[in-house]
Amino acid sequence: MSPDQDFAEKERERRVRRRAFHLIFAFLALVSGGFLIWKLSSLVLPIIVGALLAFLFRPVKDRFKISWLPHELQVLCSFAAIGFVLFFALDTARKHIPDDQQKLEFKIRLKYKLNEKYQQLMTKSPEAKSNMLVALIEKEAGPIMDKVNELIELDAQERELFLKYRAGFNGNRPIDDKFFEYFQANQNTGKYVTPEEGTAAAPSASAPVAAPVGSPAAPKGSSLEAWILAPLIFFFLGFDNGQMRRYFISLVPNRYFELSLTLLDRLDDAIGKYLRGTLMECFLVGLTLCLGLILLGIPAGLAVAIGLVCGLANAIPWLGTVIALVICLSYALIAENVAPLIPGMNPNNLPLYVLILVGFTRVLDDIVFQPFVLGSAVNIHPLVVVVAIIGGSLIMGLWGMVFAIPAVVVVKTAVETLFKELKDYRII
């Protein structure tokens, strides 16, 4: 064997050993990282929230860039601007939070209106009672209405407090006679399922009931102490001026330096596009619902509040539409003295109009908002979205559903970038 061939053979062996070392090191790092994440799972969510808040804060910080002002003062000015906006928003929201009297009035009106609408639907005409379809719907909906009535029924303490507010308790205005009439009507509301039907539908008392043996305890959520990390991470990352990025880049070997820079830049671009696009999409959905509700005669303040909540809920794909439908339809069922701004509309058909409005907003979101606002930032198959949302809900509950799509965006961008760059640099 010639010296050149011997040198090439040794070089090949060194490359194989180096690659095996890198694979073993990566495997050990993944195992160690997974074990730490499992043991410190209560800290994962606050860290993610704090990091995302810092990421969203970065454009605000860039707006305050002044050449002659130190970086720390620029960041403090940005924090002050955000604090002022949050204080104004919370102070405005506090004025619209219902007090105890308004909560009692809402529960009484909700129960009265729900039962009134249900009874009107079930007993609209004598012919309807003989209709088998209506009878079947009544049989299935009756137990549900009984459960709803039990949930929103005033307990003894709330009934006593309501009667006190009726006479002007604690310096508040007396409750209107209308709500007292609703209260009396609710007291006389009976069950829609007769005891004989309930006994027939219920399982036999003599039947053995399996006791839950060895049922695992519910997973413990993030404690309050862990959530202190979120503002701390947001604060310190807000003051970061690229030092952390430069530090981690310095740890990367020269062979993977450009690959690492490309990966970080594309992840930064993908996350930024997704977050900005999602915020804009939520704003447009909330604005559409708000304007639609105002046209349907809903008071402007209440329409803005409903639009804000529904717009924020739209960050969860598909489930946000269900939340918006439940909120809007719930208010439409109990709304009173509604005067639609569009001529020819019947206020009694407000639930139908709200259903059409939410459906129109959903179609508008799918056809206009998502393609033009999000663009190619979220090019994910619908099946992947469904699996990600269900998996996120199983792992982290509601927060898992919120962060499911951003996690898919990060993984998708990282895998695509790594495979493309590794092939370009002929590493694989």
Short mmCIF file of C-alpha atoms in Angstrom, two decimals:
data_model
loop_
_atom_site.label_atom_id
_atom_site.label_comp_id
_atom_site.label_asym_id
_atom_site.label_seq_id
_atom_site.Cartn_x
_atom_site.Cartn_y
_atom_site.Cartn_z
CA MET A 1 0.00 0.00 0.00
CA SER A 2 1.42 3.37 -1.02
CA PRO A 3 1.82 6.23 1.52
CA ASP A 4 -1.02 8.18 -0.13
CA GLN A 5 -3.40 5.26 0.14
CA ASP A 6 -2.35 4.65 3.75
CA PHE A 7 -2.98 8.32 4.58
CA ALA A 8 -6.41 8.25 2.87
CA GLU A 9 -7.36 5.11 4.76
CA LYS A 10 -6.40 6.66 8.11
CA GLU A 11 -8.29 9.86 7.24
CA ARG A 12 -11.38 7.82 6.39
CA GLU A 13 -11.16 5.99 9.72
CA ARG A 14 -10.82 9.31 11.58
CA ARG A 15 -13.93 10.65 9.84
CA VAL A 16 -15.89 7.52 10.78
CA ARG A 17 -14.77 7.78 14.42
CA ARG A 18 -15.58 11.49 14.49
CA ARG A 19 -19.04 10.89 13.04
CA ALA A 20 -19.68 8.07 15.54
CA PHE A 21 -18.61 10.37 18.38
CA HIS A 22 -20.93 13.13 17.16
CA LEU A 23 -23.85 10.69 16.91
CA ILE A 24 -23.24 9.32 20.41
CA PHE A 25 -22.86 12.84 21.80
CA ALA A 26 -26.10 13.98 20.12
CA PHE A 27 -27.96 10.91 21.44
CA LEU A 28 -26.72 11.51 25.00
CA ALA A 29 -27.61 15.20 24.72
CA LEU A 30 -31.15 14.36 23.57
CA VAL A 31 -31.63 11.80 26.34
CA SER A 32 -30.28 14.18 29.00
CA GLY A 33 -32.38 17.06 27.64
CA GLY A 34 -35.51 14.91 27.57
CA PHE A 35 -34.91 13.75 31.14
CA LEU A 36 -34.41 17.35 32.35
CA ILE A 37 -37.54 18.52 30.54
CA TRP A 38 -39.53 15.66 32.11
CA LYS A 39 -38.26 16.44 35.62
CA LEU A 40 -38.72 20.21 35.17
CA SER A 41 -41.94 19.99 33.15
CA SER A 42 -43.64 22.63 35.31
CA LEU A 43 -41.04 25.16 34.13
CA VAL A 44 -41.41 24.49 30.40
CA LEU A 45 -44.62 26.47 29.86
CA PRO A 46 -43.52 29.64 31.74
CA ILE A 47 -40.20 29.59 29.87
CA ILE A 48 -41.97 29.29 26.49
CA VAL A 49 -44.41 32.09 27.37
CA GLY A 50 -41.62 34.40 28.56
CA ALA A 51 -39.51 33.71 25.46
CA LEU A 52 -42.45 34.33 23.09
CA LEU A 53 -43.29 37.58 24.88
CA ALA A 54 -39.67 38.68 24.47
CA PHE A 55 -39.83 37.73 20.79
CA LEU A 56 -42.97 39.82 20.32
CA PHE A 57 -41.34 42.65 22.29
CA ARG A 58 -38.36 42.87 19.94
CA PRO A 59 -40.10 44.94 17.19
CA VAL A 60 -41.22 47.43 19.87
CA LYS A 61 -37.65 47.64 21.14
CA ASP A 62 -36.36 48.25 17.62
CA ARG A 63 -38.78 51.18 17.28
CA PHE A 64 -37.05 52.94 20.16
CA LYS A 65 -33.56 52.62 18.69
CA ILE A 66 -31.79 55.96 19.12
CA SER A 67 -28.12 56.17 18.24
CA TRP A 68 -27.07 58.46 21.11
CA LEU A 69 -29.18 56.70 23.78
CA PRO A 70 -27.68 53.73 25.69
CA HIS A 71 -29.24 50.35 24.98
CA GLU A 72 -30.50 49.91 28.54
CA LEU A 73 -32.37 53.23 28.46
CA GLN A 74 -33.92 52.30 25.11
CA VAL A 75 -35.22 49.05 26.58
CA LEU A 76 -36.56 50.86 29.66
CA CYS A 77 -38.41 53.31 27.39
CA SER A 78 -39.92 50.35 25.55
CA PHE A 79 -40.99 48.73 28.84
CA ALA A 80 -42.53 52.03 29.94
CA ALA A 81 -44.53 52.33 26.69
CA ILE A 82 -45.84 48.75 27.03
CA GLY A 83 -46.67 49.32 30.71
CA PHE A 84 -48.65 52.45 29.86
CA VAL A 85 -50.65 50.63 27.18
CA LEU A 86 -51.35 47.66 29.50
CA PHE A 87 -52.40 49.96 32.33
CA PHE A 88 -54.84 51.79 30.05
CA ALA A 89 -56.22 48.51 28.66
CA LEU A 90 -56.66 46.90 32.11
CA ASP A 91 -58.22 50.04 33.55
CA THR A 92 -60.70 50.13 30.66
CA ALA A 93 -61.47 46.42 31.03
CA ARG A 94 -61.97 46.77 34.80
CA LYS A 95 -64.83 49.21 34.23
CA HIS A 96 -66.68 46.58 32.17
CA ILE A 97 -66.28 43.74 34.68
CA PRO A 98 -69.75 43.01 36.13
CA ASP A 99 -70.27 43.34 39.89
CA ASP A 100 -72.18 40.86 42.05
CA GLN A 101 -75.55 42.41 41.26
CA GLN A 102 -74.93 42.31 37.50
CA LYS A 103 -73.77 38.69 37.73
CA LEU A 104 -76.99 37.71 39.49
CA GLU A 105 -79.06 39.58 36.90
CA PHE A 106 -77.18 37.83 34.11
CA LYS A 107 -77.73 34.34 35.55
CA ILE A 108 -81.44 34.99 36.11
CA ARG A 109 -81.96 36.42 32.64
CA LEU A 110 -79.90 33.61 31.06
CA LYS A 111 -82.02 30.89 32.65
CA TYR A 112 -85.29 32.66 31.85
CA LYS A 113 -84.41 33.35 28.21
CA LEU A 114 -83.03 29.88 27.56
CA ASN A 115 -86.18 28.24 28.88
CA GLU A 116 -88.37 30.72 27.04
CA LYS A 117 -86.64 30.04 23.70
CA TYR A 118 -86.71 26.30 24.31
CA GLN A 119 -90.41 26.27 25.14
CA GLN A 120 -91.20 28.42 22.11
CA LEU A 121 -89.27 26.02 19.90
CA MET A 122 -90.89 22.89 21.30
CA THR A 123 -94.48 24.22 21.55
CA LYS A 124 -94.59 26.51 18.54
CA SER A 125 -97.86 25.04 17.26
CA PRO A 126 -100.19 22.13 18.03
CA GLU A 127 -99.03 20.42 14.87
CA ALA A 128 -95.43 20.60 16.05
CA LYS A 129 -96.24 18.56 19.14
CA SER A 130 -97.48 15.71 16.97
CA ASN A 131 -94.42 15.85 14.77
CA MET A 132 -92.18 12.85 15.45
CA LEU A 133 -89.03 14.81 14.67
CA VAL A 134 -89.92 17.50 17.22
CA ALA A 135 -90.79 14.79 19.76
CA LEU A 136 -87.41 13.13 19.18
CA ILE A 137 -85.57 16.44 19.57
CA GLU A 138 -87.53 17.18 22.76
CA LYS A 139 -86.66 13.75 24.16
CA GLU A 140 -82.93 14.28 23.55
CA ALA A 141 -82.79 17.99 24.47
CA GLY A 142 -84.91 17.72 27.65
CA PRO A 143 -82.18 16.13 29.82
CA ILE A 144 -79.64 18.63 28.49
CA MET A 145 -81.89 21.56 29.42
CA ASP A 146 -82.37 20.08 32.90
CA LYS A 147 -78.59 19.90 33.35
CA VAL A 148 -78.17 23.48 32.11
CA ASN A 149 -80.86 24.69 34.51
CA GLU A 150 -79.09 22.96 37.39
CA LEU A 151 -75.81 24.61 36.47
CA ILE A 152 -77.17 28.18 36.30
CA GLU A 153 -79.69 27.85 39.14
CA LEU A 154 -79.12 30.29 42.02
CA ASP A 155 -78.20 28.64 45.30
CA ALA A 156 -79.73 29.65 48.63
CA GLN A 157 -77.08 32.27 49.36
CA GLU A 158 -77.42 33.83 45.89
CA ARG A 159 -81.22 33.92 46.19
CA GLU A 160 -80.95 35.68 49.52
CA LEU A 161 -78.46 38.17 48.08
CA PHE A 162 -80.75 38.79 45.10
CA LEU A 163 -83.67 39.65 47.38
CA LYS A 164 -81.40 42.08 49.25
CA TYR A 165 -80.36 43.75 45.99
CA ARG A 166 -84.04 43.87 45.09
CA ALA A 167 -84.52 46.34 47.98
CA GLY A 168 -81.34 48.35 47.22
CA PHE A 169 -78.64 46.52 49.17
CA ASN A 170 -75.32 48.24 50.05
CA GLY A 171 -76.27 51.52 48.39
CA ASN A 172 -76.78 49.97 44.93
CA ARG A 173 -79.75 50.71 42.71
CA PRO A 174 -82.75 48.42 43.26
CA ILE A 175 -83.10 45.57 40.79
CA ASP A 176 -85.66 46.18 38.05
CA ASP A 177 -89.08 44.59 38.32
CA LYS A 178 -88.36 42.76 35.08
CA PHE A 179 -85.60 40.71 36.69
CA PHE A 180 -87.80 39.97 39.71
CA GLU A 181 -90.43 38.59 37.33
CA TYR A 182 -87.73 36.49 35.67
CA PHE A 183 -86.66 35.28 39.12
CA GLN A 184 -90.20 34.20 40.01
CA ALA A 185 -90.64 32.48 36.64
CA ASN A 186 -87.37 30.59 37.15
CA GLN A 187 -88.58 29.39 40.54
CA ASN A 188 -91.60 27.84 38.85
CA THR A 189 -89.60 26.19 36.06
CA GLY A 190 -90.00 22.45 36.27
CA LYS A 191 -88.00 19.61 34.82
CA TYR A 192 -88.45 18.63 31.20
CA VAL A 193 -87.84 14.94 31.93
CA THR A 194 -90.49 13.28 34.06
CA PRO A 195 -89.33 11.11 37.00
CA GLU A 196 -90.56 7.96 35.21
CA GLU A 197 -88.44 8.79 32.15
CA GLY A 198 -85.44 9.63 34.31
CA THR A 199 -85.78 6.33 36.19
CA ALA A 200 -86.03 4.40 32.95
CA ALA A 201 -83.02 6.16 31.46
CA ALA A 202 -80.90 5.85 34.59
CA PRO A 203 -78.99 2.64 35.31
CA SER A 204 -80.47 0.24 37.81
CA ALA A 205 -79.61 1.00 41.42
CA SER A 206 -78.99 -2.66 42.08
CA ALA A 207 -76.44 -2.90 39.30
CA PRO A 208 -72.89 -3.03 40.61
CA VAL A 209 -70.91 0.10 40.03
CA ALA A 210 -67.23 -0.41 39.34
CA ALA A 211 -65.09 1.59 41.69
CA PRO A 212 -62.16 3.43 40.20
CA VAL A 213 -59.28 1.27 41.35
CA GLY A 214 -55.82 2.65 41.02
CA SER A 215 -56.90 5.67 39.00
CA PRO A 216 -53.88 7.86 38.44
CA ALA A 217 -53.87 11.29 39.96
CA ALA A 218 -54.31 14.24 37.66
CA PRO A 219 -51.02 15.73 36.52
CA LYS A 220 -49.99 18.68 38.57
CA GLY A 221 -49.97 21.93 36.60
CA SER A 222 -47.42 24.66 36.69
CA SER A 223 -47.27 26.17 40.15
CA LEU A 224 -47.47 29.88 40.87
CA GLU A 225 -43.77 29.95 41.78
CA ALA A 226 -42.87 28.54 38.36
CA TRP A 227 -44.83 31.27 36.60
CA ILE A 228 -42.57 33.88 38.19
CA LEU A 229 -40.05 32.73 35.57
CA ALA A 230 -42.16 34.10 32.69
CA PRO A 231 -41.76 37.84 33.52
CA LEU A 232 -38.13 37.29 34.55
CA ILE A 233 -37.28 35.63 31.24
CA PHE A 234 -39.18 38.34 29.37
CA PHE A 235 -37.29 41.04 31.30
CA PHE A 236 -33.78 39.63 30.82
CA LEU A 237 -34.31 38.62 27.18
CA GLY A 238 -35.65 42.12 26.58
CA PHE A 239 -32.29 43.55 27.69
CA ASP A 240 -30.38 41.02 25.60
CA ASN A 241 -28.62 42.70 22.67
CA GLY A 242 -27.60 39.57 20.76
CA GLN A 243 -25.16 38.29 23.38
CA MET A 244 -26.93 34.95 23.81
CA ARG A 245 -27.10 34.36 20.07
CA ARG A 246 -23.39 35.12 19.65
CA TYR A 247 -22.52 32.87 22.60
CA PHE A 248 -24.36 29.83 21.23
CA ILE A 249 -23.01 30.44 17.73
CA SER A 250 -19.46 30.50 19.15
CA LEU A 251 -19.96 26.95 20.45
CA VAL A 252 -20.70 25.59 16.98
CA PRO A 253 -17.74 24.01 15.10
CA ASN A 254 -16.50 25.94 12.06
CA ARG A 255 -17.76 23.23 9.72
CA TYR A 256 -21.37 23.85 10.82
CA PHE A 257 -21.08 27.61 11.36
CA GLU A 258 -22.90 28.73 8.21
CA LEU A 259 -25.45 25.95 8.62
CA SER A 260 -26.25 27.13 12.15
CA LEU A 261 -26.59 30.75 11.05
CA THR A 262 -28.94 29.76 8.24
CA LEU A 263 -31.04 27.61 10.58
CA LEU A 264 -31.37 30.36 13.19
CA ASP A 265 -32.24 32.99 10.59
CA ARG A 266 -34.96 30.83 9.02
CA LEU A 267 -36.41 29.85 12.38
CA ASP A 268 -36.46 33.49 13.40
CA ASP A 269 -38.16 34.44 10.14
CA ALA A 270 -40.73 31.60 10.33
CA ILE A 271 -41.69 32.27 13.96
CA GLY A 272 -41.87 36.02 13.33
CA LYS A 273 -44.10 35.59 10.29
CA TYR A 274 -46.37 33.17 12.12
CA LEU A 275 -46.78 35.31 15.25
CA ARG A 276 -47.29 38.58 13.35
CA GLY A 277 -49.64 36.89 10.88
CA THR A 278 -51.63 35.21 13.66
CA LEU A 279 -52.01 38.48 15.58
CA MET A 280 -53.19 40.27 12.43
CA GLU A 281 -55.57 37.42 11.61
CA CYS A 282 -57.03 37.49 15.14
CA PHE A 283 -57.45 41.26 14.89
CA LEU A 284 -59.29 40.99 11.56
CA VAL A 285 -61.56 38.19 12.81
CA GLY A 286 -62.38 40.14 15.98
CA LEU A 287 -63.00 43.32 13.97
CA THR A 288 -65.32 41.49 11.55
CA LEU A 289 -67.36 40.01 14.40
CA CYS A 290 -67.46 43.36 16.22
CA LEU A 291 -68.75 45.25 13.18
CA GLY A 292 -71.27 42.50 12.42
CA LEU A 293 -72.63 42.51 15.97
CA ILE A 294 -72.96 46.30 15.92
CA LEU A 295 -74.95 46.05 12.68
CA LEU A 296 -77.18 43.46 14.37
CA GLY A 297 -77.98 45.98 17.13
CA ILE A 298 -75.64 44.79 19.89
CA PRO A 299 -74.31 47.71 22.02
CA ALA A 300 -70.88 48.89 20.83
CA GLY A 301 -69.08 48.28 24.14
CA LEU A 302 -70.37 44.73 24.40
CA ALA A 303 -69.69 44.07 20.72
CA VAL A 304 -66.06 45.19 21.18
CA ALA A 305 -65.65 42.92 24.22
CA ILE A 306 -67.13 39.90 22.40
CA GLY A 307 -65.02 40.64 19.31
CA LEU A 308 -61.85 40.89 21.43
CA VAL A 309 -62.43 37.57 23.20
CA CYS A 310 -63.43 35.77 20.00
CA GLY A 311 -60.48 37.26 18.11
CA LEU A 312 -58.01 36.02 20.74
CA ALA A 313 -59.68 32.59 20.75
CA ASN A 314 -59.12 32.41 16.99
CA ALA A 315 -55.42 31.75 17.73
CA ILE A 316 -56.53 28.14 18.33
CA PRO A 317 -57.44 26.77 14.89
CA TRP A 318 -61.05 25.57 14.56
CA LEU A 319 -61.68 25.59 18.31
CA GLY A 320 -61.63 29.39 18.19
CA THR A 321 -64.63 29.32 15.84
CA VAL A 322 -66.54 27.08 18.27
CA ILE A 323 -65.73 29.43 21.17
CA ALA A 324 -66.86 32.43 19.11
CA LEU A 325 -70.10 30.65 18.18
CA VAL A 326 -70.86 29.73 21.80
CA ILE A 327 -70.19 33.26 23.10
CA CYS A 328 -72.13 35.07 20.37
CA LEU A 329 -75.04 32.62 20.39
CA SER A 330 -75.27 32.70 24.19
CA TYR A 331 -75.68 36.45 24.18
CA ALA A 332 -78.10 36.36 21.24
CA LEU A 333 -80.38 34.03 23.18
CA ILE A 334 -80.68 36.41 26.16
CA ALA A 335 -80.46 39.77 24.36
CA GLU A 336 -83.33 42.19 24.90
CA ASN A 337 -84.47 45.40 23.21
CA VAL A 338 -82.21 44.80 20.21
CA ALA A 339 -82.73 47.17 17.27
CA PRO A 340 -80.74 46.00 14.21
CA LEU A 341 -79.19 48.78 12.12
CA ILE A 342 -79.95 46.85 8.92
CA PRO A 343 -83.55 47.53 7.80
CA GLY A 344 -85.94 44.60 7.51
CA MET A 345 -84.29 42.41 10.16
CA ASN A 346 -86.49 40.80 12.80
CA PRO A 347 -84.92 41.07 16.30
CA ASN A 348 -86.57 37.77 17.25
CA ASN A 349 -84.32 36.02 14.72
CA LEU A 350 -81.10 37.34 16.31
CA PRO A 351 -79.68 33.83 17.07
CA LEU A 352 -80.07 32.93 13.38
CA TYR A 353 -78.34 36.14 12.30
CA VAL A 354 -75.49 35.51 14.75
CA LEU A 355 -75.08 31.98 13.40
CA ILE A 356 -74.85 33.37 9.86
CA LEU A 357 -72.36 36.05 11.02
CA VAL A 358 -70.01 33.53 12.66
CA GLY A 359 -70.19 31.26 9.60
CA PHE A 360 -69.49 34.20 7.26
CA THR A 361 -66.52 35.24 9.42
CA ARG A 362 -65.14 31.70 9.31
CA VAL A 363 -65.44 31.55 5.52
CA LEU A 364 -63.86 35.00 5.23
CA ASP A 365 -61.00 33.87 7.46
CA ASP A 366 -60.35 30.75 5.36
CA ILE A 367 -60.61 32.48 1.96
CA VAL A 368 -59.15 35.95 2.60
CA PHE A 369 -57.43 36.42 5.97
CA GLN A 370 -55.33 33.26 6.17
CA PRO A 371 -54.03 33.22 2.56
CA PHE A 372 -53.21 36.94 2.41
CA VAL A 373 -52.12 37.57 6.01
CA LEU A 374 -50.34 34.34 6.95
CA GLY A 375 -49.30 33.53 3.39
CA SER A 376 -46.71 30.80 3.23
CA ALA A 377 -45.73 31.14 6.90
CA VAL A 378 -48.03 28.24 7.85
CA ASN A 379 -48.12 25.80 4.95
CA ILE A 380 -49.24 22.77 6.97
CA HIS A 381 -51.56 19.94 5.97
CA PRO A 382 -54.94 20.09 7.79
CA LEU A 383 -54.46 16.55 9.12
CA VAL A 384 -51.19 17.61 10.77
CA VAL A 385 -53.00 20.58 12.34
CA VAL A 386 -55.71 18.30 13.79
CA VAL A 387 -53.19 15.80 15.16
CA ALA A 388 -51.03 18.59 16.61
CA ILE A 389 -53.96 20.27 18.37
CA ILE A 390 -55.25 16.98 19.85
CA GLY A 391 -51.74 15.97 20.90
CA GLY A 392 -51.09 19.38 22.44
CA SER A 393 -54.35 19.22 24.40
CA LEU A 394 -53.43 15.78 25.76
CA ILE A 395 -49.96 16.92 26.83
CA MET A 396 -50.54 20.46 28.13
CA GLY A 397 -54.29 21.07 28.00
CA LEU A 398 -55.44 24.45 26.69
CA TRP A 399 -51.89 25.82 26.52
CA GLY A 400 -50.88 22.81 24.45
CA MET A 401 -53.59 23.65 21.92
CA VAL A 402 -52.34 27.26 21.74
CA PHE A 403 -48.69 26.30 21.22
CA ALA A 404 -49.30 23.24 19.02
CA ILE A 405 -49.13 25.05 15.67
CA PRO A 406 -46.06 27.20 16.58
CA ALA A 407 -44.27 24.00 17.62
CA VAL A 408 -45.17 22.36 14.30
CA VAL A 409 -43.91 25.46 12.44
CA VAL A 410 -40.59 25.31 14.30
CA VAL A 411 -40.10 21.58 13.72
CA LYS A 412 -41.10 21.81 10.07
CA THR A 413 -38.76 24.74 9.38
CA ALA A 414 -35.87 23.13 11.26
CA VAL A 415 -36.19 19.76 9.48
CA GLU A 416 -36.56 21.31 6.01
CA THR A 417 -33.61 23.67 6.57
CA LEU A 418 -31.34 20.98 8.03
CA PHE A 419 -31.95 18.48 5.23
CA LYS A 420 -31.51 21.11 2.53
CA GLU A 421 -28.36 22.65 4.00
CA LEU A 422 -26.78 19.32 4.92
CA LYS A 423 -27.21 18.19 1.31
CA ASP A 424 -25.92 21.50 -0.05
CA TYR A 425 -22.81 21.30 2.13
CA ARG A 426 -22.47 17.58 1.26
CA ILE A 427 -22.50 16.59 4.91
CA ILE A 428 -25.03 13.86 4.14
#
